[in-house]
C-alpha positions as a Markdown table, in Angstrom:
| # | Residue | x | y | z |
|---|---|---|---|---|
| 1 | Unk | 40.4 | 12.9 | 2.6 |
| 2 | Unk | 42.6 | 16.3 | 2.8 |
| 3 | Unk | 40.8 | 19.2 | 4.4 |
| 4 | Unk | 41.0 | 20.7 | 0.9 |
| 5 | Unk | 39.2 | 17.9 | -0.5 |
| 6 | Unk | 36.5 | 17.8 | 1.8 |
| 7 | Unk | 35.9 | 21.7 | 1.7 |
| 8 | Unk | 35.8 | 21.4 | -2.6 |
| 9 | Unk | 33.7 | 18.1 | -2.3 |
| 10 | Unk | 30.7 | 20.4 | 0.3 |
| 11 | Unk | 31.0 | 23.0 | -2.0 |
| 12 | Unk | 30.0 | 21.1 | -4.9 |
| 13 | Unk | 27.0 | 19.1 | -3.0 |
| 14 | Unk | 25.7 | 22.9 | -1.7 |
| 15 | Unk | 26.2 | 24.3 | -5.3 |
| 16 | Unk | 23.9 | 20.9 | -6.7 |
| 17 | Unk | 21.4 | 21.6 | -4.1 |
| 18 | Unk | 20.9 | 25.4 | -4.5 |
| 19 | Unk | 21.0 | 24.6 | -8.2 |
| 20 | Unk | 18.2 | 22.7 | -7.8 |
| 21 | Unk | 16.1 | 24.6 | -5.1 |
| 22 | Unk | 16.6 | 27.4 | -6.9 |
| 23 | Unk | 14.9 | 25.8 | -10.2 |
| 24 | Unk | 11.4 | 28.3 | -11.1 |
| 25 | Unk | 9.2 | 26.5 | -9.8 |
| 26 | Unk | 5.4 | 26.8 | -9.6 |
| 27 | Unk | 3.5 | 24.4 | -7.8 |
| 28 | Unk | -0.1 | 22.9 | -8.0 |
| 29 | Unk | -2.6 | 21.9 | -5.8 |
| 30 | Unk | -2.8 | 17.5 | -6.0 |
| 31 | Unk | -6.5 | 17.9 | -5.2 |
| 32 | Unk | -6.8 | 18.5 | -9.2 |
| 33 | Unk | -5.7 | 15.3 | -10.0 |
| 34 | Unk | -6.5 | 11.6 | -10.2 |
| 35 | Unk | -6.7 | 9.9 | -6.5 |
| 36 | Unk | -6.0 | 5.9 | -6.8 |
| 37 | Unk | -6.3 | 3.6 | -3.7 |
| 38 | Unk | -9.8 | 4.6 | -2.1 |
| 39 | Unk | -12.6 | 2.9 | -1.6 |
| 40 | Unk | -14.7 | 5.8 | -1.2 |
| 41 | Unk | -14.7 | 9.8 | -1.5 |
| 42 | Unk | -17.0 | 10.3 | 1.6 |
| 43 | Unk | -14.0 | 10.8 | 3.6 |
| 44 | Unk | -12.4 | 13.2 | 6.4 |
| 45 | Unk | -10.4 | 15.1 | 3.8 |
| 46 | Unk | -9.4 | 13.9 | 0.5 |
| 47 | Unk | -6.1 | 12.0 | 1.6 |
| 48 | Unk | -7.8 | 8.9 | 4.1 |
| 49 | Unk | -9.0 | 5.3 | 3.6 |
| 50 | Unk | -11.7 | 4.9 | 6.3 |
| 51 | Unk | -15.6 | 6.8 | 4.6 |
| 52 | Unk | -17.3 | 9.1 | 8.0 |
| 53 | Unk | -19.6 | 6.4 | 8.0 |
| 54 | Unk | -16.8 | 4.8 | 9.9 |
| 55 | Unk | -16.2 | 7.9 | 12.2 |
| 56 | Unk | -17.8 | 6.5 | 15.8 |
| 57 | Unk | -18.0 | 3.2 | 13.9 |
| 58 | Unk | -14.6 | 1.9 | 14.1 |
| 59 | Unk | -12.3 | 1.5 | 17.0 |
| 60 | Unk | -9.8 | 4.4 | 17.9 |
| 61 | Unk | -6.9 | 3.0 | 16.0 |
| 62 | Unk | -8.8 | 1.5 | 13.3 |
| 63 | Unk | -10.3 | 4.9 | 12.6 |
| 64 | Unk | -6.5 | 6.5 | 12.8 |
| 65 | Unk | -4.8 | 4.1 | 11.2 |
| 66 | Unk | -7.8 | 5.0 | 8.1 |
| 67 | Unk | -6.5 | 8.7 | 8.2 |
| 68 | Unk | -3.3 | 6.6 | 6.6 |
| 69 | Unk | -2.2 | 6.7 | 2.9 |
| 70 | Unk | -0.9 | 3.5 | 2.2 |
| 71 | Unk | -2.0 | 2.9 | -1.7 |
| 72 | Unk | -3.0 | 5.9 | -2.2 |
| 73 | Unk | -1.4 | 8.0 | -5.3 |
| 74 | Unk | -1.7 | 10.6 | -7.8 |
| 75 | Unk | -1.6 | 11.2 | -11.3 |
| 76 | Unk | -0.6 | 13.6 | -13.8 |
| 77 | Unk | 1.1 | 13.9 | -16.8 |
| 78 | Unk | 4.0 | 16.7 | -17.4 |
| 79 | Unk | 6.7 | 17.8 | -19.6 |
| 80 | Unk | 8.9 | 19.2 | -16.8 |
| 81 | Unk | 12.6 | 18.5 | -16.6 |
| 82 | Unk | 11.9 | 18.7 | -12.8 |
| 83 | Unk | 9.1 | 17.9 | -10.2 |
| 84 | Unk | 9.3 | 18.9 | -7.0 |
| 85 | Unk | 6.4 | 18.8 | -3.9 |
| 86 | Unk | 5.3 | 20.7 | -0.9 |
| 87 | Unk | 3.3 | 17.8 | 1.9 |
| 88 | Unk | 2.2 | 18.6 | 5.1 |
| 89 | Unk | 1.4 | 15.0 | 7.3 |
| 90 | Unk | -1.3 | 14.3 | 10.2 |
| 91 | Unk | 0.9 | 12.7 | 12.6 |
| 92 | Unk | 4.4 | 13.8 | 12.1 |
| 93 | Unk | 4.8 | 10.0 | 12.4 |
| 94 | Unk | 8.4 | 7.9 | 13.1 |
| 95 | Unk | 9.0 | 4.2 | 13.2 |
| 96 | Unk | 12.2 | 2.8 | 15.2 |
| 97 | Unk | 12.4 | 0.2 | 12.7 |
| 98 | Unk | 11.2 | 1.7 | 9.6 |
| 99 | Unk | 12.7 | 4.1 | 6.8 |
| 100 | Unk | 11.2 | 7.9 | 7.2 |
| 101 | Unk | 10.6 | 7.5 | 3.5 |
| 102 | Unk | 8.7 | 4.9 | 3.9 |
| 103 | Unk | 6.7 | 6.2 | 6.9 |
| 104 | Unk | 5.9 | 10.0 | 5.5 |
| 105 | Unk | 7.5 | 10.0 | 2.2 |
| 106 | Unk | 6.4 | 10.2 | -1.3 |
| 107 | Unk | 7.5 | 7.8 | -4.4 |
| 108 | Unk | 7.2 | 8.9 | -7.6 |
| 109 | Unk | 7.0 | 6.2 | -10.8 |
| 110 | Unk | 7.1 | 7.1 | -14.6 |
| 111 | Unk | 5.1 | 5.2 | -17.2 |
| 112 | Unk | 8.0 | 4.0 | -20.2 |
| 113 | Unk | 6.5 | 1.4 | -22.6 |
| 114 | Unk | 3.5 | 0.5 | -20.8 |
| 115 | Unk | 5.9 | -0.3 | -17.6 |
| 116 | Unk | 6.0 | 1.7 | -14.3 |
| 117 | Unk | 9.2 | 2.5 | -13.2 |
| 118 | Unk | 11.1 | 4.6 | -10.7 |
| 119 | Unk | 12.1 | 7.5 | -10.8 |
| 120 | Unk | 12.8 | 8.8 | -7.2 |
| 121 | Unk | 11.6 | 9.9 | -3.9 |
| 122 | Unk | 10.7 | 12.6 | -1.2 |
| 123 | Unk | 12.4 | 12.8 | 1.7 |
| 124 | Unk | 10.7 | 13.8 | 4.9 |
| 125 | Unk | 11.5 | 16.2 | 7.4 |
| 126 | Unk | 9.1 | 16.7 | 9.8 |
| 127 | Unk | 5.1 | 17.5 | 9.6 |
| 128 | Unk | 6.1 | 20.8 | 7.0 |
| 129 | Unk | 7.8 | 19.3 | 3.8 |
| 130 | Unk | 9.3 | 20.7 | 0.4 |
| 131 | Unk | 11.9 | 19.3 | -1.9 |
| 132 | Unk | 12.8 | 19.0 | -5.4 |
| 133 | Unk | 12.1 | 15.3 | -6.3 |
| 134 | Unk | 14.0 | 14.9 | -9.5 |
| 135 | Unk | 15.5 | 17.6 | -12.0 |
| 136 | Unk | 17.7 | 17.8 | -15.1 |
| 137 | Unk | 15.4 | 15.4 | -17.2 |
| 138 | Unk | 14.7 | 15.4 | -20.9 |
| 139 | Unk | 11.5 | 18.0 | -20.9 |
| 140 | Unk | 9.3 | 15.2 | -22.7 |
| 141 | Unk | 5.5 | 14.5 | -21.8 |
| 142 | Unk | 5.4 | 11.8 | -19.6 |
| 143 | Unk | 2.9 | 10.0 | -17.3 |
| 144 | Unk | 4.0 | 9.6 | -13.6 |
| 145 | Unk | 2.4 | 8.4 | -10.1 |
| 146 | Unk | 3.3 | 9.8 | -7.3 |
| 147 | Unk | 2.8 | 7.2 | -3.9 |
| 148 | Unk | 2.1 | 8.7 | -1.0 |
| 149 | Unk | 3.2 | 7.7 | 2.8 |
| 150 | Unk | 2.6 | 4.4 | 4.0 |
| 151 | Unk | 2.8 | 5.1 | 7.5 |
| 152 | Unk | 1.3 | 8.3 | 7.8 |
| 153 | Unk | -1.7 | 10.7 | 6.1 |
| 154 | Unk | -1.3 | 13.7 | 4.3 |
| 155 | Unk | -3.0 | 17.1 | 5.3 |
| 156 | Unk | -2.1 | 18.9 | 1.9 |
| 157 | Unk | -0.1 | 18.2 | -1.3 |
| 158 | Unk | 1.3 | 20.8 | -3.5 |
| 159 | Unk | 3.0 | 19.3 | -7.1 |
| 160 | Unk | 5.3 | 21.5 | -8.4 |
| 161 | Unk | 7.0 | 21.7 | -12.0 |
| 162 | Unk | 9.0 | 24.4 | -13.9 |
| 163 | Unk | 7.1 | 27.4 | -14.8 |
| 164 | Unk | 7.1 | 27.3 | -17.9 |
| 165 | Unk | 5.9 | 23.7 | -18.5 |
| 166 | Unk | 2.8 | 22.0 | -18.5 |
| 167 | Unk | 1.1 | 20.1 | -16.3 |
| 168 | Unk | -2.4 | 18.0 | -16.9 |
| 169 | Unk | -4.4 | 15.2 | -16.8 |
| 170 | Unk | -3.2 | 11.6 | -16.7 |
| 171 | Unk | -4.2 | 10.6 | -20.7 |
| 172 | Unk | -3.5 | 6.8 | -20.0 |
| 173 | Unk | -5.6 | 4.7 | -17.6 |
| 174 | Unk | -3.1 | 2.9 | -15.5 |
| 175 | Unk | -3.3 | 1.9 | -13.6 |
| 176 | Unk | -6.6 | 0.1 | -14.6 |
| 177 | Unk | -9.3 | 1.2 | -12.1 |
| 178 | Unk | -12.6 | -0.6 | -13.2 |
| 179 | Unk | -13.3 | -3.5 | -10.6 |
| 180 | Unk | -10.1 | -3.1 | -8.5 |
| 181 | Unk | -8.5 | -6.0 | -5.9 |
| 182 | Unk | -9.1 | -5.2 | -2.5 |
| 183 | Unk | -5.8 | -6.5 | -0.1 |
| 184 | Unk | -7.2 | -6.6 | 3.6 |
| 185 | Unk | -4.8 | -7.3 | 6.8 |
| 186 | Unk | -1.9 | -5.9 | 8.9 |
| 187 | Unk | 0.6 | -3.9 | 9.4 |
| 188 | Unk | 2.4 | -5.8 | 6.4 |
| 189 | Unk | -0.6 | -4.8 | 4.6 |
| 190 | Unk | -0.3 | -1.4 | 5.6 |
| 191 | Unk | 3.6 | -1.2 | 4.7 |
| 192 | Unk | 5.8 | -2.3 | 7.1 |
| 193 | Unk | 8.7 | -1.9 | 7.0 |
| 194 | Unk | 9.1 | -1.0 | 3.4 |
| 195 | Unk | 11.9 | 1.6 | 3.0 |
| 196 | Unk | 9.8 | 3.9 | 0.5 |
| 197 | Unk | 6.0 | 3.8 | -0.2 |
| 198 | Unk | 6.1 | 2.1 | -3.8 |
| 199 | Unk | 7.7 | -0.8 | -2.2 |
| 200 | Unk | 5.0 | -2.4 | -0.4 |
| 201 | Unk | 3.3 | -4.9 | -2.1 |
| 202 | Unk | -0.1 | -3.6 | -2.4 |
| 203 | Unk | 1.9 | -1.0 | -5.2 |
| 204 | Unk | 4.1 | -3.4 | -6.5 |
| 205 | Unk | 1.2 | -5.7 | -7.0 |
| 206 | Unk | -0.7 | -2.7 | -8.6 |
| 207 | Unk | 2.4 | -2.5 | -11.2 |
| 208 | Unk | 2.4 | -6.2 | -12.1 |
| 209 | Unk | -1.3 | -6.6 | -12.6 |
| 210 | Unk | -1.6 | -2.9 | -14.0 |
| 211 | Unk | -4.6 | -3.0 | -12.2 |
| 212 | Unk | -5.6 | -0.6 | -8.9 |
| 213 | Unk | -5.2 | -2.0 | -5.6 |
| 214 | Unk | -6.7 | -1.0 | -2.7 |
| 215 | Unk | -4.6 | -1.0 | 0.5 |
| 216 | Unk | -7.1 | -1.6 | 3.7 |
| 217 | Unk | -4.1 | -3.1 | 5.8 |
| 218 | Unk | -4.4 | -1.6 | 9.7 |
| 219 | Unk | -1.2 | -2.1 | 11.8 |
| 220 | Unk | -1.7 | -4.4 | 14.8 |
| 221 | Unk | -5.6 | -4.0 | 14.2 |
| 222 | Unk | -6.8 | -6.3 | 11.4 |
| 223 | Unk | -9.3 | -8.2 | 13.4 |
| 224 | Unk | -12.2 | -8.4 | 11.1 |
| 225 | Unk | -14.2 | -5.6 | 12.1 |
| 226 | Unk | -17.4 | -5.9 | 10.3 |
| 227 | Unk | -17.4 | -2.2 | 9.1 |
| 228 | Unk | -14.5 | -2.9 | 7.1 |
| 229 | Unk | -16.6 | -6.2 | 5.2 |
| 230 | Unk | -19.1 | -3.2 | 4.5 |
| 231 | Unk | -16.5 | -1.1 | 3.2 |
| 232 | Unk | -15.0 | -3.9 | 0.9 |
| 233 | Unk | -18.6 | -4.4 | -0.9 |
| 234 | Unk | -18.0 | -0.7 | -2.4 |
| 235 | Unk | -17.1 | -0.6 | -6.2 |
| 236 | Unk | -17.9 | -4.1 | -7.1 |
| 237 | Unk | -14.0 | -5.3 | -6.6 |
| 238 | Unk | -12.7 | -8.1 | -9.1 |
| 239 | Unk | -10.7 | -9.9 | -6.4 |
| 240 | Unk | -10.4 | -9.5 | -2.2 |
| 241 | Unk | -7.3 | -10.7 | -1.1 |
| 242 | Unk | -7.4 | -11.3 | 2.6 |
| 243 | Unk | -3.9 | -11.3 | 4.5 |
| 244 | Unk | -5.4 | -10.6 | 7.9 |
| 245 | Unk | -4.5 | -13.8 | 10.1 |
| 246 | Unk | -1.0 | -12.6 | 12.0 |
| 247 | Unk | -3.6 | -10.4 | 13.8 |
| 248 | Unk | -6.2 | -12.6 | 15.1 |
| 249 | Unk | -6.3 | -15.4 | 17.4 |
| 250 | Unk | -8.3 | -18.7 | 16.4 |
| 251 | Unk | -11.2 | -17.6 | 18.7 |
| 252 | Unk | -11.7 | -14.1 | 17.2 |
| 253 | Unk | -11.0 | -15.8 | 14.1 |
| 254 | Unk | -14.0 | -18.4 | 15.0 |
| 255 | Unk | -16.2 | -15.7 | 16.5 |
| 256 | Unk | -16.0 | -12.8 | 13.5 |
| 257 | Unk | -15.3 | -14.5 | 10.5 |
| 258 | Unk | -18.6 | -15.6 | 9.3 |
| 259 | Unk | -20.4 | -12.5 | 10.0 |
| 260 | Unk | -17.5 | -10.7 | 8.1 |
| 261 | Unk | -17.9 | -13.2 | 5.2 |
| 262 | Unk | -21.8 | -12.9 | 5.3 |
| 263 | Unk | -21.6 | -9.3 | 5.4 |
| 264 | Unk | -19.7 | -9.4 | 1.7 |
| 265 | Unk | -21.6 | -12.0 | 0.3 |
| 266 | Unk | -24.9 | -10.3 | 0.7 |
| 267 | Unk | -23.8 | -7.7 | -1.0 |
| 268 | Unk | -20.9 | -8.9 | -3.7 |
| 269 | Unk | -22.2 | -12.4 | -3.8 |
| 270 | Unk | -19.7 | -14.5 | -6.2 |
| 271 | Unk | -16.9 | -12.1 | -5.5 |
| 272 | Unk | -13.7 | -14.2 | -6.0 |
| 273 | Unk | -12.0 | -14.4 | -2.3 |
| 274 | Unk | -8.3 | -15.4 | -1.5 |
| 275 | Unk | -7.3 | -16.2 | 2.2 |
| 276 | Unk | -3.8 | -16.5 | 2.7 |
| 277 | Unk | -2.0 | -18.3 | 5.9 |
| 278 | Unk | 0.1 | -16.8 | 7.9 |
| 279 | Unk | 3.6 | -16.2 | 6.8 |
| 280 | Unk | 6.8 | -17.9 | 8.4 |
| 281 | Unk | 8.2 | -15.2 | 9.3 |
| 282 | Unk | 11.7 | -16.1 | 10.4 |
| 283 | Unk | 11.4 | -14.9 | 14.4 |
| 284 | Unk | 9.1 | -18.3 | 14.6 |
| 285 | Unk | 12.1 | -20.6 | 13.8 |
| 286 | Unk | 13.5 | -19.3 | 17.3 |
| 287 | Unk | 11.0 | -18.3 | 19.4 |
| 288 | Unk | 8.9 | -20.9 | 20.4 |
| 289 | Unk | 5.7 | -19.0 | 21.1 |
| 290 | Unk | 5.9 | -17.1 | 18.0 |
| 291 | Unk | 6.0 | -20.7 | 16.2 |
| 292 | Unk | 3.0 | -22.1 | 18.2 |
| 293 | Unk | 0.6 | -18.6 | 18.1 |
| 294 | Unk | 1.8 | -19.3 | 13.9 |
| 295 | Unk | 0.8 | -22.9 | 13.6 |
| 296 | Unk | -2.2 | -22.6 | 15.7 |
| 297 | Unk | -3.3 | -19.5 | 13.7 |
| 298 | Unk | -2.9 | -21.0 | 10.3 |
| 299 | Unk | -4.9 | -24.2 | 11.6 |
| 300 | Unk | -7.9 | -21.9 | 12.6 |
| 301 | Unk | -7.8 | -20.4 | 8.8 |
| 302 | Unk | -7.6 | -23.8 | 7.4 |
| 303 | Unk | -10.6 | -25.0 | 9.6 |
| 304 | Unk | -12.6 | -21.7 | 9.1 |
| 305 | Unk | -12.2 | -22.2 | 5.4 |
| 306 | Unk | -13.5 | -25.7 | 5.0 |
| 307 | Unk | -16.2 | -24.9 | 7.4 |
| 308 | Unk | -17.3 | -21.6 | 5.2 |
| 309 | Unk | -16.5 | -24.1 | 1.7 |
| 310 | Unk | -19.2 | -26.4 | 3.1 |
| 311 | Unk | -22.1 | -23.9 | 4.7 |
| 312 | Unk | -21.9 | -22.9 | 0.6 |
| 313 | Unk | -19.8 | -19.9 | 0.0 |
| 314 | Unk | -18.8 | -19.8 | -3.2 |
| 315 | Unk | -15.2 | -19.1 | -5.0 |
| 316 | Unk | -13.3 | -19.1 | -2.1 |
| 317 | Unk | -9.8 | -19.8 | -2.6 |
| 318 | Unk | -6.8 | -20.9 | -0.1 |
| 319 | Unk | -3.0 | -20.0 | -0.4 |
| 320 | Unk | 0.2 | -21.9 | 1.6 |
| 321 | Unk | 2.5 | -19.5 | 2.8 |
| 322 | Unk | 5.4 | -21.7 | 3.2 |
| 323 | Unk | 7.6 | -20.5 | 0.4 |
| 324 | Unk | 6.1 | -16.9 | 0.3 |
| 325 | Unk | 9.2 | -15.4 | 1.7 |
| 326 | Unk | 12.2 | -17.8 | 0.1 |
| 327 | Unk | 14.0 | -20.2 | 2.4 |
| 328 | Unk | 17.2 | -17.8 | 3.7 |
| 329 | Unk | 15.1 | -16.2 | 6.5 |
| 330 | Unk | 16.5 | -12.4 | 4.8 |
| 331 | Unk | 13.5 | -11.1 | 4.4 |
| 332 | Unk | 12.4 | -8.8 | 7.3 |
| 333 | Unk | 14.0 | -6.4 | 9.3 |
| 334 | Unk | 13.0 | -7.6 | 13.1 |
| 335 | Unk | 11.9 | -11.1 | 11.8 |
| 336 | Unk | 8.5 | -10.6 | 11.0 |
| 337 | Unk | 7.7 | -7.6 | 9.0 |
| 338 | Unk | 9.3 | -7.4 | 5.7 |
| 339 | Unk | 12.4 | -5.7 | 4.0 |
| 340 | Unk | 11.7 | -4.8 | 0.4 |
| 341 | Unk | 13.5 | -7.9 | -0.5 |
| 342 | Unk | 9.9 | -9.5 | 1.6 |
| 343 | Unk | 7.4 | -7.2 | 0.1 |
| 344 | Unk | 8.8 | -8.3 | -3.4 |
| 345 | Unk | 9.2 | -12.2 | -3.3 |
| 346 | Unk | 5.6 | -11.8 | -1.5 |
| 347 | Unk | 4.1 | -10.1 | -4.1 |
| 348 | Unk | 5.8 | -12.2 | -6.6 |
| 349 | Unk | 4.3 | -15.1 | -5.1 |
| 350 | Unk | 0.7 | -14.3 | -4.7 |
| 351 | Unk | 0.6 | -12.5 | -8.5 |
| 352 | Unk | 0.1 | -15.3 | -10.7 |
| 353 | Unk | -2.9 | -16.6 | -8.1 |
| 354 | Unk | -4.9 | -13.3 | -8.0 |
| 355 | Unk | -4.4 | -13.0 | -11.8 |
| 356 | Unk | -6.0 | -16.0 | -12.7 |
| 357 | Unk | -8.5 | -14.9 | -10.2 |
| 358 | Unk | -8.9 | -11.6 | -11.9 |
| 359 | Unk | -9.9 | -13.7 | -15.1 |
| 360 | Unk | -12.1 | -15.6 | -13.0 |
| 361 | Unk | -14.3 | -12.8 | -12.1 |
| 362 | Unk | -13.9 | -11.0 | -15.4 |
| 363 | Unk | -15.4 | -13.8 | -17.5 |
């Protein structure tokens, strides 16, 4: 490219940004709005997972890991031809092997013919952010969702639209939030590695099922702490999907698991319940330790769940992971936690199981 070129092609990328910075904007406090994704609203601030009856409760990084946002998101309905937001994080947090977007960002979804789709996202900068997410669009009334970080928790959020336009209430319930699935685990669970926040399969579950799904994944720590079975008991859920076992070895697993499962069932007795092995994840085909610490894991579920099936617990359901992830090992970024291409065959795979449990519970 000519020196000329390149000084004509920056000017026109600074005259598109100031074009759209300098849009009238005023902005809107997200507090006013519809929060999806929580289990309760007894929290530290309006934007965290873990109740304060957790605070003391919980181990350290259980308890910050709560302060997170993954499945969290807000509605609202607008006729702006642009939306733009101010965030301020908790943690300034960043991730080696993980997109910023996807660690502090924010997605935001429109709803076209009873289908979410997507519009754009945030980009991060730091703990202080402001951007203009998308401009130039029709000016019609439309419903949108806006994710927030997977990775990270928000202090405040600010929803900004053109002046002139109007911003309100959602006036469609999606998605549906009446007996909502519960996804516990990891730090898949959580998110990771999913480049922006509507990509992790909690959300893209949510979509496909049009049904809200609450994110309870903690990174590294999913080891069945009994405070989290309490938490799970809260808002009578339809389904609880339990993705946990990468984190736990067979004797924690043999140690916790029927005092977790005891802990629902006294309260949501019935509730329907899907365990699901641990994934291949394609590091195990090579390192030998990671394959054994895999097997051996998924053997503990297997034998925890046949001895649960038999001391009575009811509607308990198992699901092979073999062929969650499709057979070309492409799937994660560091070989075990997933790319976008992961977090959608994943969800893809486990869909038509919790819908027909969904009906299940609903009859």
């Amino acid at each position: 490219m000519t020196q000329k070129k390149l000084i004509v092609s920056v000017y026109v990328f600074v005259c598109c940004v100031v074009t759209a910075m300098g849009q009238s904007l005023k902005y809107y406090n997200a507090d006013d709005f519809p929060l999806i994704g929580k289990m309760s609203d007894d929290t530290e601030g309006r934007y965290a997972r873990l109740p304060l009856s957790c605070k003391g409760e919980s181990k350290k990084w259980v308890w910050i890991l709560g302060q997170d946002t993954p499945g969290l998101a807000v509605r609202f309905a607008t006729n702006s031809t642009a939306i733009a937001a101010k965030w301020v994080t908790k943690r300034n947090n960043s991730m080696s092997h993980m997109a910023m977007v996807g660690v502090k960002g924010l997605d935001l979804y429109v709803l076209k013919s009873g289908k979410w789709r997507y519009v754009r996202c945030a980009r991060p900068k730091g703990k202080e952010n402001e951007g203009v997410i998308i401009s130039d669009m029709k000016g019609e009334m439309n419903e949108y969702m806006l994710y927030l970080p997977l990775y990270d928790g928000i202090e405040t959020l600010e929803i900004g639209i053109e002046e002139k336009a109007v911003i309100r209430q959602p006036q469609v319930e999606s998605p549906v939030t009446e007996r909502p699935v519960i996804c516990y685990g990891t730090s898949i669970t959580q998110g990771g590695c999913a480049t922006r926040p509507g990509m992790a399969y909690t959300n893209i579950l949510s979509r496909m099922l049009n049904r809200e799904v609450v994110n309870l994944g903690f990174s590294g720590h999913g080891h069945l702490e009994y405070e989290i079975a309490e938490l799970m008991t809260h808002r009578n859920p339809s389904v609880i999907v339990m993705d946990f076992i990468p984190n736990v070895s067979a004797s924690m697993l043999n140690e916790r698991i029927e005092r977790f499962m005891s802990i629902i069932e006294d309260k949501i007795p019935g509730v329907q319940i899907l365990f699901i092995e641990h994934v291949p994840f394609p590091l195990a085909e090579f390192n030998l330790k990671k394959g054994e610490w895999m097997e051996e894991s998924n053997e503990a579920l297997r034998k925890a769940f046949r001895e649960l099936k038999k001391k009575g617990y009811q509607n308990l359901h198992y699901l092979k992971s073999e062929h969650l992830l499709g057979e070309d090992g492409e799937s994660t970024v560091d070989g075990e936690h997933f790319t976008d291409l992961g977090f959608d065959r994943f969800a893809k795979g486990i869909y038509p199981v919790v819908k027909k449990l969904i009906r299940h519970a609903e009859r």
